[in-house]
């Protein structure tokens, strides 16, 4: 199984570099033709959201739609896919950053009771708790 880095996904999704887009599409076509599933590490998913938001100014709805499409592609396999799906749902429902949603979803998937945070928005997520002087 071939794994994809963030920059390959970005070129494929955003089409901002014509030469690299051709190369990315060729790789993806070759892998799919060979029956390979393309693996997306959870760190790549995390970085992808950040790049789309900060570099390309994708809004929350567009990021959520992009991830939903990637998650539904049978050619792609995400590391901790269930946690990424939960994170995407949490992200769409609240004010927390995608990264915080993913942290909480991964902690929950690992069977951890809570994710302690100083971030007030992140603390509103299921499975997260605000760390204060009284809670430590």
mmCIF file of N, CA, C and O in Angstrom, residues 6-7 30 32-33 36-37 41-42 44 48 52 58-59 63 79 89 102 108 112 114 116 121 128 135:
data_model
loop_
_atom_site.group_PDB
_atom_site.id
_atom_site.type_symbol
_atom_site.label_atom_id
_atom_site.label_comp_id
_atom_site.label_asym_id
_atom_site.label_seq_id
_atom_site.Cartn_x
_atom_site.Cartn_y
_atom_site.Cartn_z
ATOM 1 N N UNK A 6 1.058 15.012 2.667
ATOM 2 C CA UNK A 6 0.140 16.148 2.578
ATOM 3 C C UNK A 6 0.296 16.900 1.267
ATOM 4 O O UNK A 6 -0.696 17.250 0.616
ATOM 5 N N UNK A 7 1.546 17.149 0.858
ATOM 6 C CA UNK A 7 1.760 17.960 -0.336
ATOM 7 C C UNK A 7 1.201 17.297 -1.593
ATOM 8 O O UNK A 7 0.737 17.984 -2.499
ATOM 9 N N UNK A 30 -1.922 5.152 -11.248
ATOM 10 C CA UNK A 30 -1.148 3.906 -11.284
ATOM 11 C C UNK A 30 -1.491 3.017 -10.088
ATOM 12 O O UNK A 30 -1.658 1.808 -10.247
ATOM 13 N N UNK A 32 -4.251 3.051 -8.223
ATOM 14 C CA UNK A 32 -5.631 2.584 -8.340
ATOM 15 C C UNK A 32 -5.718 1.483 -9.402
ATOM 16 O O UNK A 32 -6.379 0.456 -9.188
ATOM 17 N N UNK A 33 -5.045 1.658 -10.529
ATOM 18 C CA UNK A 33 -5.054 0.648 -11.593
ATOM 19 C C UNK A 33 -4.454 -0.667 -11.110
ATOM 20 O O UNK A 33 -4.877 -1.744 -11.538
ATOM 21 N N UNK A 36 -4.186 -0.968 -5.654
ATOM 22 C CA UNK A 36 -3.641 -0.541 -4.358
ATOM 23 C C UNK A 36 -4.551 0.493 -3.710
ATOM 24 O O UNK A 36 -5.127 1.339 -4.384
ATOM 25 N N UNK A 37 -4.629 0.412 -2.413
ATOM 26 C CA UNK A 37 -5.292 1.444 -1.635
ATOM 27 C C UNK A 37 -4.229 2.441 -1.206
ATOM 28 O O UNK A 37 -3.110 2.071 -0.862
ATOM 29 N N UNK A 41 -1.845 8.755 6.538
ATOM 30 C CA UNK A 41 -1.555 8.779 7.972
ATOM 31 C C UNK A 41 -2.368 9.876 8.672
ATOM 32 O O UNK A 41 -2.690 10.904 8.064
ATOM 33 N N UNK A 42 -2.690 9.659 9.926
ATOM 34 C CA UNK A 42 -3.490 10.630 10.667
ATOM 35 C C UNK A 42 -2.773 11.977 10.749
ATOM 36 O O UNK A 42 -3.416 13.027 10.742
ATOM 37 N N UNK A 44 -1.019 13.278 8.402
ATOM 38 C CA UNK A 44 -1.257 13.923 7.110
ATOM 39 C C UNK A 44 -2.648 14.556 7.108
ATOM 40 O O UNK A 44 -2.828 15.675 6.621
ATOM 41 N N UNK A 48 -3.209 18.372 6.534
ATOM 42 C CA UNK A 48 -4.023 18.749 5.381
ATOM 43 C C UNK A 48 -5.059 19.802 5.764
ATOM 44 O O UNK A 48 -5.234 20.800 5.071
ATOM 45 N N UNK A 52 -5.097 23.574 4.153
ATOM 46 C CA UNK A 52 -6.271 24.059 3.426
ATOM 47 C C UNK A 52 -6.847 25.313 4.074
ATOM 48 O O UNK A 52 -7.260 26.249 3.387
ATOM 49 N N UNK A 58 -9.562 27.899 2.902
ATOM 50 C CA UNK A 58 -10.798 27.126 2.840
ATOM 51 C C UNK A 58 -11.593 27.405 4.109
ATOM 52 O O UNK A 58 -11.026 27.449 5.200
ATOM 53 N N UNK A 59 -12.890 27.599 3.978
ATOM 54 C CA UNK A 59 -13.712 27.778 5.160
ATOM 55 C C UNK A 59 -14.064 26.412 5.752
ATOM 56 O O UNK A 59 -13.784 25.365 5.160
ATOM 57 N N UNK A 63 -13.786 22.635 4.074
ATOM 58 C CA UNK A 63 -12.873 21.636 4.646
ATOM 59 C C UNK A 63 -13.652 20.373 5.000
ATOM 60 O O UNK A 63 -13.221 19.260 4.672
ATOM 61 N N UNK A 79 -5.503 6.225 8.370
ATOM 62 C CA UNK A 79 -5.118 5.710 9.679
ATOM 63 C C UNK A 79 -6.151 6.221 10.686
ATOM 64 O O UNK A 79 -6.580 7.371 10.616
ATOM 65 N N UNK A 89 -17.124 15.041 12.464
ATOM 66 C CA UNK A 89 -18.462 15.334 13.002
ATOM 67 C C UNK A 89 -18.383 16.388 14.105
ATOM 68 O O UNK A 89 -19.170 17.339 14.122
ATOM 69 N N UNK A 102 -9.729 16.111 16.569
ATOM 70 C CA UNK A 102 -8.998 14.884 16.283
ATOM 71 C C UNK A 102 -8.300 14.357 17.532
ATOM 72 O O UNK A 102 -8.315 13.155 17.797
ATOM 73 N N UNK A 108 -10.386 9.140 22.739
ATOM 74 C CA UNK A 108 -11.555 8.305 22.977
ATOM 75 C C UNK A 108 -11.391 6.931 22.331
ATOM 76 O O UNK A 108 -11.699 5.904 22.942
ATOM 77 N N UNK A 112 -9.221 6.236 26.385
ATOM 78 C CA UNK A 112 -8.896 7.172 27.458
ATOM 79 C C UNK A 112 -10.155 7.916 27.879
ATOM 80 O O UNK A 112 -11.000 8.233 27.049
ATOM 81 N N UNK A 114 -10.637 10.966 29.232
ATOM 82 C CA UNK A 114 -10.813 12.377 28.885
ATOM 83 C C UNK A 114 -9.524 12.946 28.313
ATOM 84 O O UNK A 114 -8.449 12.437 28.558
ATOM 85 N N UNK A 116 -7.534 16.279 28.700
ATOM 86 C CA UNK A 116 -7.402 17.505 29.492
ATOM 87 C C UNK A 116 -6.854 18.616 28.611
ATOM 88 O O UNK A 116 -5.910 18.408 27.849
ATOM 89 N N UNK A 121 -12.796 26.149 24.141
ATOM 90 C CA UNK A 121 -13.620 25.562 23.070
ATOM 91 C C UNK A 121 -13.396 24.056 22.977
ATOM 92 O O UNK A 121 -14.339 23.288 22.820
ATOM 93 N N UNK A 128 -13.606 15.679 26.479
ATOM 94 C CA UNK A 128 -12.581 16.656 26.861
ATOM 95 C C UNK A 128 -13.012 17.373 28.135
ATOM 96 O O UNK A 128 -14.199 17.519 28.413
ATOM 97 N N UNK A 135 -9.240 21.604 39.165
ATOM 98 C CA UNK A 135 -9.458 20.257 38.614
ATOM 99 C C UNK A 135 -8.220 19.409 38.632
ATOM 100 O O UNK A 135 -8.293 18.203 38.422
#
